[in-house]
């Protein structure tokens, strides 16, 4: 699974219809260029690939009255919506998810109903605890990493990561169950995208050929 695929679909969905530069601008606004592979070239390539695969519908639009070349606006198709929700659910569920994919899922989780997100995160905790139990069949944390020489530090790192990840996930579940945030079907969502022409305080400002598409 690729974080860029989930991020691009999510950004387009939040606009309804968006051209490539809007998607790039939003992802830089989210800081995705710092914690994922969401670089300009990857974003524009993903948009074109998703359109070829039937996930996005590409609308050719006329140039603005101010001049400039025509741009392509993208909109999720029914298939693209299904793919988006599938990727989003997977990002929140797998216990061994890459950090960039989990981060993307957290930024988009409010597109799902609250109860469903809680269920997905609970599944993540169960998977973590199950994996931890399998490791401790042959590695005893109480005896310390030295029992396996320096290689034991690998086990020690994995177990500490699993414990920390499980506790963080439980804390997140508690906040969501306590009413935090606005999820699908609950009212006006948090606006996490930039309006047309709005200045991006976190944009890189680096030009790319795809900005003109």
PDB file of C-alpha atoms in Angstrom:
ATOM      1  CA  UNK A   1       0.000   0.000   0.000  1.00  0.00           C
ATOM      2  CA  UNK A   2       1.223   3.483  -0.857  1.00  0.00           C
ATOM      3  CA  UNK A   3       0.550   6.537   1.290  1.00  0.00           C
ATOM      4  CA  UNK A   4       0.482   8.780  -1.797  1.00  0.00           C
ATOM      5  CA  UNK A   5      -2.471   6.886  -3.242  1.00  0.00           C
ATOM      6  CA  UNK A   6      -4.530   7.346  -0.081  1.00  0.00           C
ATOM      7  CA  UNK A   7      -3.485  10.982   0.325  1.00  0.00           C
ATOM      8  CA  UNK A   8      -4.288  11.983  -3.253  1.00  0.00           C
ATOM      9  CA  UNK A   9      -7.704  10.325  -3.191  1.00  0.00           C
ATOM     10  CA  UNK A  10      -8.451  11.932   0.174  1.00  0.00           C
ATOM     11  CA  UNK A  11      -7.406  15.406  -0.963  1.00  0.00           C
ATOM     12  CA  UNK A  12      -9.490  15.234  -4.137  1.00  0.00           C
ATOM     13  CA  UNK A  13     -12.476  13.956  -2.175  1.00  0.00           C
ATOM     14  CA  UNK A  14     -12.359  16.856   0.270  1.00  0.00           C
ATOM     15  CA  UNK A  15     -12.622  19.350  -2.589  1.00  0.00           C
ATOM     16  CA  UNK A  16     -15.158  17.423  -4.610  1.00  0.00           C
ATOM     17  CA  UNK A  17     -13.205  18.420  -7.716  1.00  0.00           C
ATOM     18  CA  UNK A  18      -9.609  19.607  -7.669  1.00  0.00           C
ATOM     19  CA  UNK A  19      -6.787  20.256 -10.093  1.00  0.00           C
ATOM     20  CA  UNK A  20      -3.313  18.919  -9.478  1.00  0.00           C
ATOM     21  CA  UNK A  21      -1.837  22.052  -7.980  1.00  0.00           C
ATOM     22  CA  UNK A  22      -4.660  22.225  -5.408  1.00  0.00           C
ATOM     23  CA  UNK A  23      -3.888  18.648  -4.372  1.00  0.00           C
ATOM     24  CA  UNK A  24      -0.178  19.417  -4.110  1.00  0.00           C
ATOM     25  CA  UNK A  25      -0.915  22.573  -2.121  1.00  0.00           C
ATOM     26  CA  UNK A  26      -3.148  20.704   0.334  1.00  0.00           C
ATOM     27  CA  UNK A  27      -0.649  17.917   0.911  1.00  0.00           C
ATOM     28  CA  UNK A  28       2.114  20.433   1.571  1.00  0.00           C
ATOM     29  CA  UNK A  29      -0.287  22.255   3.917  1.00  0.00           C
ATOM     30  CA  UNK A  30      -0.634  18.952   5.813  1.00  0.00           C
ATOM     31  CA  UNK A  31       3.149  18.577   5.862  1.00  0.00           C
ATOM     32  CA  UNK A  32       2.881  15.343   3.887  1.00  0.00           C
ATOM     33  CA  UNK A  33       6.032  16.179   1.909  1.00  0.00           C
ATOM     34  CA  UNK A  34       7.935  15.891   5.198  1.00  0.00           C
ATOM     35  CA  UNK A  35       6.582  12.542   6.442  1.00  0.00           C
ATOM     36  CA  UNK A  36       5.632  10.701   3.237  1.00  0.00           C
ATOM     37  CA  UNK A  37       6.601  10.339  -0.422  1.00  0.00           C
ATOM     38  CA  UNK A  38       4.135  13.091  -1.391  1.00  0.00           C
ATOM     39  CA  UNK A  39       6.528  15.089  -3.529  1.00  0.00           C
ATOM     40  CA  UNK A  40       5.211  17.087  -6.538  1.00  0.00           C
ATOM     41  CA  UNK A  41       6.291  14.516  -9.120  1.00  0.00           C
ATOM     42  CA  UNK A  42       4.717  11.679  -7.141  1.00  0.00           C
ATOM     43  CA  UNK A  43       1.464  13.603  -6.670  1.00  0.00           C
ATOM     44  CA  UNK A  44       1.015  14.450 -10.346  1.00  0.00           C
ATOM     45  CA  UNK A  45       1.986  10.934 -11.389  1.00  0.00           C
ATOM     46  CA  UNK A  46      -0.515   9.463  -8.914  1.00  0.00           C
ATOM     47  CA  UNK A  47      -3.323  11.675 -10.239  1.00  0.00           C
ATOM     48  CA  UNK A  48      -2.720  10.524 -13.819  1.00  0.00           C
ATOM     49  CA  UNK A  49      -2.375   6.871 -12.811  1.00  0.00           C
ATOM     50  CA  UNK A  50      -5.542   6.942 -10.707  1.00  0.00           C
ATOM     51  CA  UNK A  51      -7.399   8.492 -13.646  1.00  0.00           C
ATOM     52  CA  UNK A  52      -6.098   5.743 -15.960  1.00  0.00           C
ATOM     53  CA  UNK A  53      -7.262   3.130 -13.460  1.00  0.00           C
ATOM     54  CA  UNK A  54     -10.766   4.574 -13.302  1.00  0.00           C
ATOM     55  CA  UNK A  55     -10.428   5.855  -9.739  1.00  0.00           C
ATOM     56  CA  UNK A  56     -10.598   9.503 -10.800  1.00  0.00           C
ATOM     57  CA  UNK A  57     -12.520  11.208 -13.574  1.00  0.00           C
ATOM     58  CA  UNK A  58     -10.464  13.862 -15.360  1.00  0.00           C
ATOM     59  CA  UNK A  59     -12.400  16.975 -16.424  1.00  0.00           C
ATOM     60  CA  UNK A  60     -10.740  19.208 -18.999  1.00  0.00           C
ATOM     61  CA  UNK A  61     -11.611  22.809 -18.146  1.00  0.00           C
ATOM     62  CA  UNK A  62     -11.178  25.989 -20.159  1.00  0.00           C
ATOM     63  CA  UNK A  63      -8.499  28.553 -19.321  1.00  0.00           C
ATOM     64  CA  UNK A  64      -9.497  31.258 -16.857  1.00  0.00           C
ATOM     65  CA  UNK A  65     -10.474  34.697 -18.141  1.00  0.00           C
ATOM     66  CA  UNK A  66      -7.166  35.943 -16.720  1.00  0.00           C
ATOM     67  CA  UNK A  67      -5.339  33.734 -19.183  1.00  0.00           C
ATOM     68  CA  UNK A  68      -3.084  30.763 -18.713  1.00  0.00           C
ATOM     69  CA  UNK A  69      -3.322  27.176 -19.957  1.00  0.00           C
ATOM     70  CA  UNK A  70      -6.362  24.955 -19.345  1.00  0.00           C
ATOM     71  CA  UNK A  71      -6.166  22.684 -16.349  1.00  0.00           C
ATOM     72  CA  UNK A  72      -7.459  19.228 -15.573  1.00  0.00           C
ATOM     73  CA  UNK A  73      -9.789  18.860 -12.617  1.00  0.00           C
ATOM     74  CA  UNK A  74     -10.115  15.471 -10.967  1.00  0.00           C
ATOM     75  CA  UNK A  75     -13.142  13.948  -9.257  1.00  0.00           C
ATOM     76  CA  UNK A  76     -13.538  10.599  -7.507  1.00  0.00           C
ATOM     77  CA  UNK A  77     -15.491   7.963  -9.383  1.00  0.00           C
ATOM     78  CA  UNK A  78     -17.583   5.344  -7.598  1.00  0.00           C
ATOM     79  CA  UNK A  79     -14.692   2.931  -7.943  1.00  0.00           C
ATOM     80  CA  UNK A  80     -12.316   5.558  -6.586  1.00  0.00           C
ATOM     81  CA  UNK A  81     -14.542   6.145  -3.566  1.00  0.00           C
ATOM     82  CA  UNK A  82     -14.538   2.411  -2.815  1.00  0.00           C
ATOM     83  CA  UNK A  83     -10.743   2.290  -3.183  1.00  0.00           C
ATOM     84  CA  UNK A  84     -10.337   5.315  -0.921  1.00  0.00           C
ATOM     85  CA  UNK A  85     -12.423   3.832   1.889  1.00  0.00           C
ATOM     86  CA  UNK A  86     -10.682   0.464   1.530  1.00  0.00           C
ATOM     87  CA  UNK A  87      -7.230   2.054   1.827  1.00  0.00           C
ATOM     88  CA  UNK A  88      -8.371   4.219   4.724  1.00  0.00           C
ATOM     89  CA  UNK A  89      -9.702   1.249   6.668  1.00  0.00           C
ATOM     90  CA  UNK A  90      -6.516  -0.714   6.045  1.00  0.00           C
ATOM     91  CA  UNK A  91      -4.352   2.202   7.191  1.00  0.00           C
ATOM     92  CA  UNK A  92      -6.051   2.252  10.604  1.00  0.00           C
ATOM     93  CA  UNK A  93      -6.224  -1.495  11.157  1.00  0.00           C
ATOM     94  CA  UNK A  94      -2.863  -3.114  10.443  1.00  0.00           C
ATOM     95  CA  UNK A  95      -0.664  -3.225  13.528  1.00  0.00           C
ATOM     96  CA  UNK A  96       2.559  -3.135  11.491  1.00  0.00           C
ATOM     97  CA  UNK A  97       1.523  -0.264   9.259  1.00  0.00           C
ATOM     98  CA  UNK A  98       4.266   2.042   8.009  1.00  0.00           C
ATOM     99  CA  UNK A  99       4.286   5.400   9.837  1.00  0.00           C
ATOM    100  CA  UNK A 100       3.471   7.418   6.711  1.00  0.00           C
ATOM    101  CA  UNK A 101       0.428   5.282   5.925  1.00  0.00           C
ATOM    102  CA  UNK A 102      -0.863   5.382   9.498  1.00  0.00           C
ATOM    103  CA  UNK A 103      -0.299   9.148   9.565  1.00  0.00           C
ATOM    104  CA  UNK A 104      -2.279   9.561   6.342  1.00  0.00           C
ATOM    105  CA  UNK A 105      -5.077   7.453   7.816  1.00  0.00           C
ATOM    106  CA  UNK A 106      -5.219   9.571  10.961  1.00  0.00           C
ATOM    107  CA  UNK A 107      -5.531  12.716   8.872  1.00  0.00           C
ATOM    108  CA  UNK A 108      -8.470  11.268   6.965  1.00  0.00           C
ATOM    109  CA  UNK A 109     -10.181   9.059   9.559  1.00  0.00           C
ATOM    110  CA  UNK A 110     -13.081  11.482  10.072  1.00  0.00           C
ATOM    111  CA  UNK A 111     -14.352  10.502   6.618  1.00  0.00           C
ATOM    112  CA  UNK A 112     -15.599   7.299   8.287  1.00  0.00           C
ATOM    113  CA  UNK A 113     -18.303   6.958  10.965  1.00  0.00           C
ATOM    114  CA  UNK A 114     -17.116   7.264  14.558  1.00  0.00           C
ATOM    115  CA  UNK A 115     -18.149   3.743  15.592  1.00  0.00           C
ATOM    116  CA  UNK A 116     -16.393   2.222  12.603  1.00  0.00           C
ATOM    117  CA  UNK A 117     -13.134   4.032  13.367  1.00  0.00           C
ATOM    118  CA  UNK A 118     -13.285   2.816  16.967  1.00  0.00           C
ATOM    119  CA  UNK A 119     -13.780  -0.745  15.703  1.00  0.00           C
ATOM    120  CA  UNK A 120     -10.856  -0.489  13.280  1.00  0.00           C
ATOM    121  CA  UNK A 121      -8.544   0.846  15.979  1.00  0.00           C
ATOM    122  CA  UNK A 122      -9.660  -1.852  18.413  1.00  0.00           C
ATOM    123  CA  UNK A 123      -8.746  -4.418  15.768  1.00  0.00           C
ATOM    124  CA  UNK A 124      -5.328  -2.767  15.520  1.00  0.00           C
ATOM    125  CA  UNK A 125      -4.829  -3.162  19.279  1.00  0.00           C
ATOM    126  CA  UNK A 126      -5.885  -6.822  19.180  1.00  0.00           C
ATOM    127  CA  UNK A 127      -3.416  -7.475  16.364  1.00  0.00           C
ATOM    128  CA  UNK A 128      -0.617  -5.792  18.322  1.00  0.00           C
ATOM    129  CA  UNK A 129      -1.374  -7.776  21.442  1.00  0.00           C
ATOM    130  CA  UNK A 130      -1.565 -11.014  19.455  1.00  0.00           C
ATOM    131  CA  UNK A 131       1.786 -10.335  17.808  1.00  0.00           C
ATOM    132  CA  UNK A 132       3.324  -9.503  21.194  1.00  0.00           C
ATOM    133  CA  UNK A 133       2.051 -12.757  22.663  1.00  0.00           C
ATOM    134  CA  UNK A 134       3.627 -14.746  19.835  1.00  0.00           C
ATOM    135  CA  UNK A 135       7.017 -13.078  20.378  1.00  0.00           C
ATOM    136  CA  UNK A 136       7.025 -13.665  24.123  1.00  0.00           C
ATOM    137  CA  UNK A 137       6.698 -17.418  23.543  1.00  0.00           C
ATOM    138  CA  UNK A 138      10.465 -17.422  22.940  1.00  0.00           C
ATOM    139  CA  UNK A 139      11.589 -14.045  24.297  1.00  0.00           C
ATOM    140  CA  UNK A 140      10.987 -13.177  27.950  1.00  0.00           C
ATOM    141  CA  UNK A 141      11.004  -9.375  28.395  1.00  0.00           C
ATOM    142  CA  UNK A 142      11.649  -9.606  32.123  1.00  0.00           C
ATOM    143  CA  UNK A 143      15.009 -11.302  31.509  1.00  0.00           C
ATOM    144  CA  UNK A 144      16.181  -8.336  29.440  1.00  0.00           C
ATOM    145  CA  UNK A 145      17.608  -8.158  25.938  1.00  0.00           C
ATOM    146  CA  UNK A 146      20.984  -9.582  27.005  1.00  0.00           C
ATOM    147  CA  UNK A 147      19.567 -13.106  27.108  1.00  0.00           C
ATOM    148  CA  UNK A 148      19.963 -13.212  23.312  1.00  0.00           C
ATOM    149  CA  UNK A 149      23.161 -11.208  23.091  1.00  0.00           C
ATOM    150  CA  UNK A 150      22.993  -7.886  21.319  1.00  0.00           C
ATOM    151  CA  UNK A 151      20.396  -9.385  18.936  1.00  0.00           C
ATOM    152  CA  UNK A 152      18.013  -9.246  21.868  1.00  0.00           C
ATOM    153  CA  UNK A 153      17.906  -5.480  21.425  1.00  0.00           C
ATOM    154  CA  UNK A 154      15.903  -6.086  18.253  1.00  0.00           C
ATOM    155  CA  UNK A 155      13.243  -7.985  20.198  1.00  0.00           C
ATOM    156  CA  UNK A 156      13.359  -5.381  22.936  1.00  0.00           C
ATOM    157  CA  UNK A 157      12.774  -2.596  20.407  1.00  0.00           C
ATOM    158  CA  UNK A 158       9.888  -4.435  18.744  1.00  0.00           C
ATOM    159  CA  UNK A 159       8.153  -5.170  22.031  1.00  0.00           C
ATOM    160  CA  UNK A 160       8.554  -1.629  23.317  1.00  0.00           C
ATOM    161  CA  UNK A 161       7.243  -0.289  20.018  1.00  0.00           C
ATOM    162  CA  UNK A 162       4.254  -2.630  20.195  1.00  0.00           C
ATOM    163  CA  UNK A 163       3.505  -1.662  23.802  1.00  0.00           C
ATOM    164  CA  UNK A 164       3.795   2.050  23.055  1.00  0.00           C
ATOM    165  CA  UNK A 165       1.727   1.727  19.882  1.00  0.00           C
ATOM    166  CA  UNK A 166      -1.002  -0.231  21.636  1.00  0.00           C
ATOM    167  CA  UNK A 167      -1.248   2.278  24.480  1.00  0.00           C
ATOM    168  CA  UNK A 168      -1.310   5.220  22.077  1.00  0.00           C
ATOM    169  CA  UNK A 169      -4.081   3.532  20.099  1.00  0.00           C
ATOM    170  CA  UNK A 170      -6.096   2.868  23.264  1.00  0.00           C
ATOM    171  CA  UNK A 171      -5.737   6.516  24.259  1.00  0.00           C
ATOM    172  CA  UNK A 172      -6.948   7.598  20.820  1.00  0.00           C
ATOM    173  CA  UNK A 173      -9.927   5.254  21.080  1.00  0.00           C
ATOM    174  CA  UNK A 174     -10.768   6.814  24.439  1.00  0.00           C
ATOM    175  CA  UNK A 175     -10.715  10.317  22.980  1.00  0.00           C
ATOM    176  CA  UNK A 176     -12.901   9.303  20.054  1.00  0.00           C
ATOM    177  CA  UNK A 177     -15.373   7.479  22.288  1.00  0.00           C
ATOM    178  CA  UNK A 178     -15.403  10.572  24.498  1.00  0.00           C
ATOM    179  CA  UNK A 179     -16.749  12.677  21.626  1.00  0.00           C
ATOM    180  CA  UNK A 180     -13.596  14.203  20.153  1.00  0.00           C
ATOM    181  CA  UNK A 181     -13.694  15.416  16.545  1.00  0.00           C
ATOM    182  CA  UNK A 182     -16.489  15.406  13.970  1.00  0.00           C
ATOM    183  CA  UNK A 183     -16.889  12.174  12.033  1.00  0.00           C
ATOM    184  CA  UNK A 184     -18.921  11.247   8.969  1.00  0.00           C
ATOM    185  CA  UNK A 185     -22.632  11.866   9.421  1.00  0.00           C
ATOM    186  CA  UNK A 186     -22.212  14.066  12.489  1.00  0.00           C
ATOM    187  CA  UNK A 187     -22.364  17.535  10.962  1.00  0.00           C
ATOM    188  CA  UNK A 188     -19.969  20.032   9.449  1.00  0.00           C
ATOM    189  CA  UNK A 189     -16.504  18.459   9.206  1.00  0.00           C
ATOM    190  CA  UNK A 190     -13.264  20.167  10.103  1.00  0.00           C
ATOM    191  CA  UNK A 191     -11.984  22.055   7.062  1.00  0.00           C
ATOM    192  CA  UNK A 192      -8.516  20.735   6.337  1.00  0.00           C
ATOM    193  CA  UNK A 193      -7.985  22.042   2.823  1.00  0.00           C
ATOM    194  CA  UNK A 194      -7.063  25.410   1.401  1.00  0.00           C
ATOM    195  CA  UNK A 195      -9.579  27.519  -0.503  1.00  0.00           C
ATOM    196  CA  UNK A 196      -8.816  28.416  -4.116  1.00  0.00           C
ATOM    197  CA  UNK A 197      -6.110  31.078  -4.088  1.00  0.00           C
ATOM    198  CA  UNK A 198      -5.545  30.869  -0.320  1.00  0.00           C
ATOM    199  CA  UNK A 199      -1.886  31.279   0.610  1.00  0.00           C
ATOM    200  CA  UNK A 200      -0.195  28.169   1.944  1.00  0.00           C
ATOM    201  CA  UNK A 201       2.049  29.038   4.916  1.00  0.00           C
ATOM    202  CA  UNK A 202       3.707  25.616   4.720  1.00  0.00           C
ATOM    203  CA  UNK A 203       4.194  25.339   0.959  1.00  0.00           C
ATOM    204  CA  UNK A 204       7.667  24.642  -0.381  1.00  0.00           C
ATOM    205  CA  UNK A 205       7.293  27.160  -3.192  1.00  0.00           C
ATOM    206  CA  UNK A 206       9.373  24.943  -5.455  1.00  0.00           C
ATOM    207  CA  UNK A 207       8.036  25.078  -9.036  1.00  0.00           C
ATOM    208  CA  UNK A 208       7.220  21.888 -10.912  1.00  0.00           C
ATOM    209  CA  UNK A 209       6.104  21.313 -14.490  1.00  0.00           C
ATOM    210  CA  UNK A 210       2.950  19.604 -13.256  1.00  0.00           C
ATOM    211  CA  UNK A 211       1.801  22.792 -11.495  1.00  0.00           C
ATOM    212  CA  UNK A 212       0.507  24.051 -14.840  1.00  0.00           C
ATOM    213  CA  UNK A 213      -1.649  21.021 -15.638  1.00  0.00           C
TER     214      UNK A 213
END
